[in-house]
Structure formats: C-alpha cells, structure tokens
Short mmCIF file of C-alpha atoms in Angstrom, two decimals:
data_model
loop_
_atom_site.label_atom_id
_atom_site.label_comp_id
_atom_site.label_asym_id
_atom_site.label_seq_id
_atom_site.Cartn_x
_atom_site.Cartn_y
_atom_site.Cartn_z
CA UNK K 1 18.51 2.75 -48.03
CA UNK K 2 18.99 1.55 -51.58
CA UNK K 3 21.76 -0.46 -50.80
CA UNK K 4 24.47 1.16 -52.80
CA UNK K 5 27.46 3.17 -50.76
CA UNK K 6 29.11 6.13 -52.09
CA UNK K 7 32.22 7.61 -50.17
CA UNK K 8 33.57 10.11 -49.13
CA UNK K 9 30.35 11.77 -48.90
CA UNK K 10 31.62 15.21 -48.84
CA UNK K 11 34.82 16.00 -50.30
CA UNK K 12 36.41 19.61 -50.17
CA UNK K 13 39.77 19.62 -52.46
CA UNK K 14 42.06 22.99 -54.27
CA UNK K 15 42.29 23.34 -58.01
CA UNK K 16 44.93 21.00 -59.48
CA UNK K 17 44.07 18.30 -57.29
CA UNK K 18 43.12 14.57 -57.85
CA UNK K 19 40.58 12.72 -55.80
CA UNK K 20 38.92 8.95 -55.88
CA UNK K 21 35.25 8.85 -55.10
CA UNK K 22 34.61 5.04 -54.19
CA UNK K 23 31.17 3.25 -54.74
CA UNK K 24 30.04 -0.69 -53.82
CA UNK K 25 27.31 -1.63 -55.37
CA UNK K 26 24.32 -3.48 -54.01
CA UNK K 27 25.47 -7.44 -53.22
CA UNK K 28 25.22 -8.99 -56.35
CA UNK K 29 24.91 -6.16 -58.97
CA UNK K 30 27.21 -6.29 -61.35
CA UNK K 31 26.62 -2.95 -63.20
CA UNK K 32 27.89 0.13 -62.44
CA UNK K 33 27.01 3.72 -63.46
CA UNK K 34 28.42 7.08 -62.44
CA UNK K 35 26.76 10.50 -62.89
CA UNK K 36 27.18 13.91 -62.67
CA UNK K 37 24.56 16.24 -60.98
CA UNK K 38 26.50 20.62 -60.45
CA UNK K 39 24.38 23.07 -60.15
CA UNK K 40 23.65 24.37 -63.58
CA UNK K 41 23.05 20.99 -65.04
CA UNK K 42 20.65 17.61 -64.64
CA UNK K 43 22.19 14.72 -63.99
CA UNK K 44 24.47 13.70 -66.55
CA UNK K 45 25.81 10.22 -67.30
CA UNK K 46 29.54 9.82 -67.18
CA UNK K 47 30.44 6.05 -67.52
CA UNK K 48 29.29 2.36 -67.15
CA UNK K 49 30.82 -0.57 -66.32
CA UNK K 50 29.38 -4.35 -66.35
CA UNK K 51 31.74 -6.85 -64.56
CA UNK K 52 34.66 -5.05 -65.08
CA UNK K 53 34.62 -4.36 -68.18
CA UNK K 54 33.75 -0.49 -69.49
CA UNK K 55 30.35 -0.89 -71.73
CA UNK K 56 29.57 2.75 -72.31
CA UNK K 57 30.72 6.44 -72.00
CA UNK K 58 28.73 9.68 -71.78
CA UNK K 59 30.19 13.01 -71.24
CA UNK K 60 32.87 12.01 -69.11
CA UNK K 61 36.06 14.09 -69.68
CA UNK K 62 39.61 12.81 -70.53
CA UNK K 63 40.90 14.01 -67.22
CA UNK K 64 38.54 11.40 -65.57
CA UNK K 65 38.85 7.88 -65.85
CA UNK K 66 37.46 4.75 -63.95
CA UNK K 67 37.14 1.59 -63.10
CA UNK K 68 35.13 -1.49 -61.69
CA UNK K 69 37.22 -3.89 -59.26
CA UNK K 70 37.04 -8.02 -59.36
CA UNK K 71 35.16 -7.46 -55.69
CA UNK K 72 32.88 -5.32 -58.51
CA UNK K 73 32.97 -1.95 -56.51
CA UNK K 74 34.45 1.18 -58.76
CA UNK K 75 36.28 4.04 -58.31
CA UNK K 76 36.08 7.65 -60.15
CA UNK K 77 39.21 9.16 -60.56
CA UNK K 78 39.13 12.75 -60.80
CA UNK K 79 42.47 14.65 -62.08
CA UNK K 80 43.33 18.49 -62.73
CA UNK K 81 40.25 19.22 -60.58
CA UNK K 82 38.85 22.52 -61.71
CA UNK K 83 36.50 24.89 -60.11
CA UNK K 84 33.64 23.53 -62.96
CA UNK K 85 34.25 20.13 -61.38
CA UNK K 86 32.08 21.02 -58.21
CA UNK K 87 29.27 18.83 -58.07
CA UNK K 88 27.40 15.66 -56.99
CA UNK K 89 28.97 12.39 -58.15
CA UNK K 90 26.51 9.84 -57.82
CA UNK K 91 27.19 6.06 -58.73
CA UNK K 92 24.16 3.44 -59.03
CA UNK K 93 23.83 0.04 -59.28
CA UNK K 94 21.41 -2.44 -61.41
CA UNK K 95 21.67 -6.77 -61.13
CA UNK K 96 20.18 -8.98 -63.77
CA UNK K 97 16.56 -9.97 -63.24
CA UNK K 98 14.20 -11.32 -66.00
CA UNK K 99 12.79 -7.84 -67.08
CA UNK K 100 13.14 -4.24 -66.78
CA UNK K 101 15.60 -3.92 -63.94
CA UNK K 102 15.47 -1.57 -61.48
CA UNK K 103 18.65 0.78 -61.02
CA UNK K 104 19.49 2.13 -57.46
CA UNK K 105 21.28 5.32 -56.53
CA UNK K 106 23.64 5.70 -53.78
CA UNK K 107 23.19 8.99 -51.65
CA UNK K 108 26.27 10.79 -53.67
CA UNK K 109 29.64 12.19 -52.89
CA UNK K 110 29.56 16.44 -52.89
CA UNK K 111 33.05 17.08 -54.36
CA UNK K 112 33.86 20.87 -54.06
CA UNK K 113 36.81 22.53 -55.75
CA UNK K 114 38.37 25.99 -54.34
CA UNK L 1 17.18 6.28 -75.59
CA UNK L 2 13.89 7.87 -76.73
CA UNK L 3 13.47 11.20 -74.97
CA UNK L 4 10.90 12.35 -72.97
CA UNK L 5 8.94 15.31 -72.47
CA UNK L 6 7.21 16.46 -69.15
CA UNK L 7 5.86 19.80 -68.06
CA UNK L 8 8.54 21.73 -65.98
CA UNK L 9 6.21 21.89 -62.73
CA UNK L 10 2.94 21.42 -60.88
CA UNK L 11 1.36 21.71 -57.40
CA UNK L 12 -0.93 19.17 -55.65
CA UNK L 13 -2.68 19.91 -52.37
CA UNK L 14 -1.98 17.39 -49.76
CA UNK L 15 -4.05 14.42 -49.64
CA UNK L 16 -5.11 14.58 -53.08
CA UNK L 17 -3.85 12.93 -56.29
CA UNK L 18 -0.89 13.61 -57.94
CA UNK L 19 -0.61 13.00 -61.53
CA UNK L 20 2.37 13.85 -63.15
CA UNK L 21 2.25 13.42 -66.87
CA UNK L 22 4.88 12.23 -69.79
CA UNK L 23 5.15 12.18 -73.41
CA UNK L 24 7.42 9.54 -74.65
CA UNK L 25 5.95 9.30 -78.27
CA UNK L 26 9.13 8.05 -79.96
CA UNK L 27 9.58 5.01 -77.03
CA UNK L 28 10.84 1.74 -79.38
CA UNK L 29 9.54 -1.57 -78.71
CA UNK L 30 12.26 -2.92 -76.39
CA UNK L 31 11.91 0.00 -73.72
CA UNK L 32 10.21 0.67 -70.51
CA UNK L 33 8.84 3.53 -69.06
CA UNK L 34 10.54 4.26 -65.32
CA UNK L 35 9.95 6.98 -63.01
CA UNK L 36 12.35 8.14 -60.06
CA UNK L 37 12.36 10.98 -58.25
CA UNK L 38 15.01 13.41 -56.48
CA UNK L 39 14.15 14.94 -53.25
CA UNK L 40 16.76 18.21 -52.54
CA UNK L 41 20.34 17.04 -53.69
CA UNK L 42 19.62 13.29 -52.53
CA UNK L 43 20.29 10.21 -54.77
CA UNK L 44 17.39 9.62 -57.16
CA UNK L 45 14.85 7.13 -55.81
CA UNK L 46 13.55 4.64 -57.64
CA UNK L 47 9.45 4.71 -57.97
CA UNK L 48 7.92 2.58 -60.57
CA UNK L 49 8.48 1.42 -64.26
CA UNK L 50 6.52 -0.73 -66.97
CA UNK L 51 6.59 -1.75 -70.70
CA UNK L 52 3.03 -1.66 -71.45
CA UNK L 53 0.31 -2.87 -68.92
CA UNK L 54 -0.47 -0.70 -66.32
CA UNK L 55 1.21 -0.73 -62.67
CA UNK L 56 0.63 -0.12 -58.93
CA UNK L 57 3.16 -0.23 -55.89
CA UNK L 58 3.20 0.92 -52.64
CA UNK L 59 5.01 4.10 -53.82
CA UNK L 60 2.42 4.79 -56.95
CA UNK L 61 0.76 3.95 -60.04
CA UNK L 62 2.02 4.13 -63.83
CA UNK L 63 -0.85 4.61 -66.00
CA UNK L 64 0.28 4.15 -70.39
CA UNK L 65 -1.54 4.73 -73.13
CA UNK L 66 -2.29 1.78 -75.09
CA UNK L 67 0.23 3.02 -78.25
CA UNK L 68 2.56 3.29 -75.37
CA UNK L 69 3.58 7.13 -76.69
CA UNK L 70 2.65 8.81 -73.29
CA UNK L 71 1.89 7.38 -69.73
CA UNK L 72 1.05 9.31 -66.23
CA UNK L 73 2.39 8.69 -62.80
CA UNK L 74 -0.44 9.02 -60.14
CA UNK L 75 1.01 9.43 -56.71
CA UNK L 76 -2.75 8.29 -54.89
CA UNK L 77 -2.66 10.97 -51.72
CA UNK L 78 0.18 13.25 -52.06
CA UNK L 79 2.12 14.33 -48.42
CA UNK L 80 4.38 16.96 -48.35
CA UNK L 81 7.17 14.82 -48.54
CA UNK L 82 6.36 14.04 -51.96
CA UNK L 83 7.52 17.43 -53.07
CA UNK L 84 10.53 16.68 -55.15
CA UNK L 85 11.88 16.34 -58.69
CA UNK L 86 10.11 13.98 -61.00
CA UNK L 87 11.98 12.23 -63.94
CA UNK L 88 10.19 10.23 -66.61
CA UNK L 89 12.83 7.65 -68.28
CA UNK L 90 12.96 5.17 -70.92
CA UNK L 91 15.30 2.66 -71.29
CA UNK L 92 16.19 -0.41 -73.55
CA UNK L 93 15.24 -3.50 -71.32
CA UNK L 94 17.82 -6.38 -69.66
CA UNK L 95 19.07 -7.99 -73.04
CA UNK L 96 19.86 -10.84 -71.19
CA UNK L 97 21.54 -10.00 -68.83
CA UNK L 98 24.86 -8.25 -70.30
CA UNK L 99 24.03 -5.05 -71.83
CA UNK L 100 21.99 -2.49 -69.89
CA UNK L 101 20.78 0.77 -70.93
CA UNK L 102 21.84 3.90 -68.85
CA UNK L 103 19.38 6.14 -67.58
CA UNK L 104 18.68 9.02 -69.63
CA UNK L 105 17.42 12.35 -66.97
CA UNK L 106 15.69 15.22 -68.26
CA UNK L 107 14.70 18.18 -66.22
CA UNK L 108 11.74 16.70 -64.97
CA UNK L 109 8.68 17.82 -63.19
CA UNK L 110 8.97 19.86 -60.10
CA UNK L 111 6.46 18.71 -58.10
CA UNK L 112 4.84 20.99 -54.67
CA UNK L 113 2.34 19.70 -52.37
CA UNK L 114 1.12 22.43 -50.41
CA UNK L 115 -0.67 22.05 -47.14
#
C-alpha cells in the first residue's frame, strides 16, 4: 500500500460525458502528479501541482483541467469524454525530504468511455 | 529530464539474478537515477534510486558507473512475481523543497522469470 488513494477505481461513462477522478495524497505530501497510462501508450504525464498551486503541464488536453484542494487532495476533471479518453488515470504523491524523494503511485482509476 | 534507454525485454530463471540494464549517458549533475516497476495495469511501484554511489534495499540493488552515464538494477534472486515492467528514470533532485521534477516513463524493460 503506497499510501496514496485514487477513486473511483473503475469508472464506466458515454461519450460527451464529464467525470472527476479524486486522489489524496500520502499524509503530508504536498505534491501532486497525474498520469495517463491507455492502451497504446506509456504512461504519460498530464499535470502537477505543489500546495495548490499548478507547477507544471505535460500533455494534458484543454478539455481537462485540475486542481489541488487546501486539505491538498486533487481532482481531474475530465470533459467531452471521448472514446480515446479510455485509460488508466493514475495520480502520485512525493513530500519533501533532504534528497532524491521518492514518488508513490496510487493503484489508478480505469475510466472507460462507450 | 535526460532520457533513458533500456533494452525492450529479458528473461531470468527463477532464483537467479536479474540485471536489468540502463543507459542514461546525457544524466546532468543535479539528477538521480530511480527505478519503479509496473506489474499488469497496477500503479507503478517504487524500487530504488541514487545519484552516484551505489545502493541496496530490501527490494534490490542499483549498480552506476562511475561517469554516472549508465547504471544496472540487480534484482538478487528473481521469483515469478518479479515479472513486470521495468522503468529506468531520471529526475532533477528536491531543490529545496518547492520544485520537483516529474517522472519521465519510457517503455521500459519487460522483464519474465520463468520457472
């Protein structure tokens, strides 16, 4: 258990839709990434957020957006859902430490589109 | 993020050594050298990382080169729950606590321990 909670775990949704995939970090980490993991690609980095505050974007795309909470947990907000949108949404979580932190993965959320 | 390069999959007999290799021959200064791994569709797991002296867990050992442009990830007696996806990383260190570098994946090393 790396300490990091992802839900909903599965998530079955139509085309057109919007869903929120919810993540708390580990107690105490204040940085939060989300990635992508479908099929035909690795895992690709979306967004991260330090204590609120957005501190870098990957390939996320405009009709997804999200945020990190004052109780530092984040949400992914996923609009227009198309069929390409099926995948593995995984968030993970890193805290400060004096070197070379660590960064833990929650157990994803399986998001498919019909 | 420097990139990586690893070979796209091995096989280990159970009970022996695994050692998975990585090139990382453009790796700056300031970054460190992690490994995780992704067993079917779960969330990566963490496994080891290090800047530049070698390192041992309970999980594994990272093994790199003293001009730090390559290192090797020896798993000591393989079990076949070891077979999973292997991803070499590097990534700019805590700069004090503010700024973090994301994690970078490549394809990674499929790795199968066979019975």
């Amino acid at each position: 258990d790396s300490g990091v909670t992802q839900t909903p775990k599965h998530l079955i949704t139509a085309t057109g839709q919007r869903v929120t995939l919810r993540c708390s970090p580990r107690s105490g980490d204040l940085s939060v990434y989300w990635y992508q993991q479908s099929l035909d690609q690795g895992l690709q980095f979306l967004i991260h957020y330090y204590n609120g505050e957005e501190r870098a974007k990957g390939n996320i795309l405009e009709r997804f957006s999200a945020q990190q909470f004052p109780d530092l947990h984040s949400e992914l907000n996923l609009s227009s859902l198309e069929l390409g949108d099926s995948a593995l949404y995984f968030c993970a979580s890193v805290g400060d430490s004096p070197s070379g932190n660590t960064i833990y993965f929650g157990e994803g959320s399986w998001l498919t589109v019909v | 993020d420097a990139k990586t390069t690893q070979p796209p999959s091995m096989d280990c007999a159970e009970g022996r050594a695994a050692n998975l290799p990585c090139n990382h021959s453009t790796i700056s200064g300031n970054e460190y050298v992690y490994w995780y791994r992704q067993i079917h569709s779960q969330g990566p797991q963490y496994i080891i990382h290090g800047l530049k002296n070698n390192e041992t867990n309970e999980m594994a050992s990272l093994i790199i080169t003293e001009d730090r442009k390559s290192s090797t990830l020896i798993l000591p007696h393989a079990t076949l729950r070891d077979t999973a996806v292997y991803y070499c990383i590097v990534r700019v260190a805590n700069a004090g606590g503010t700024s973090y570098g994301k994690l970078t994946f490549g394809q990674g090393t499929i790795l199968t321990v066979h019975p």
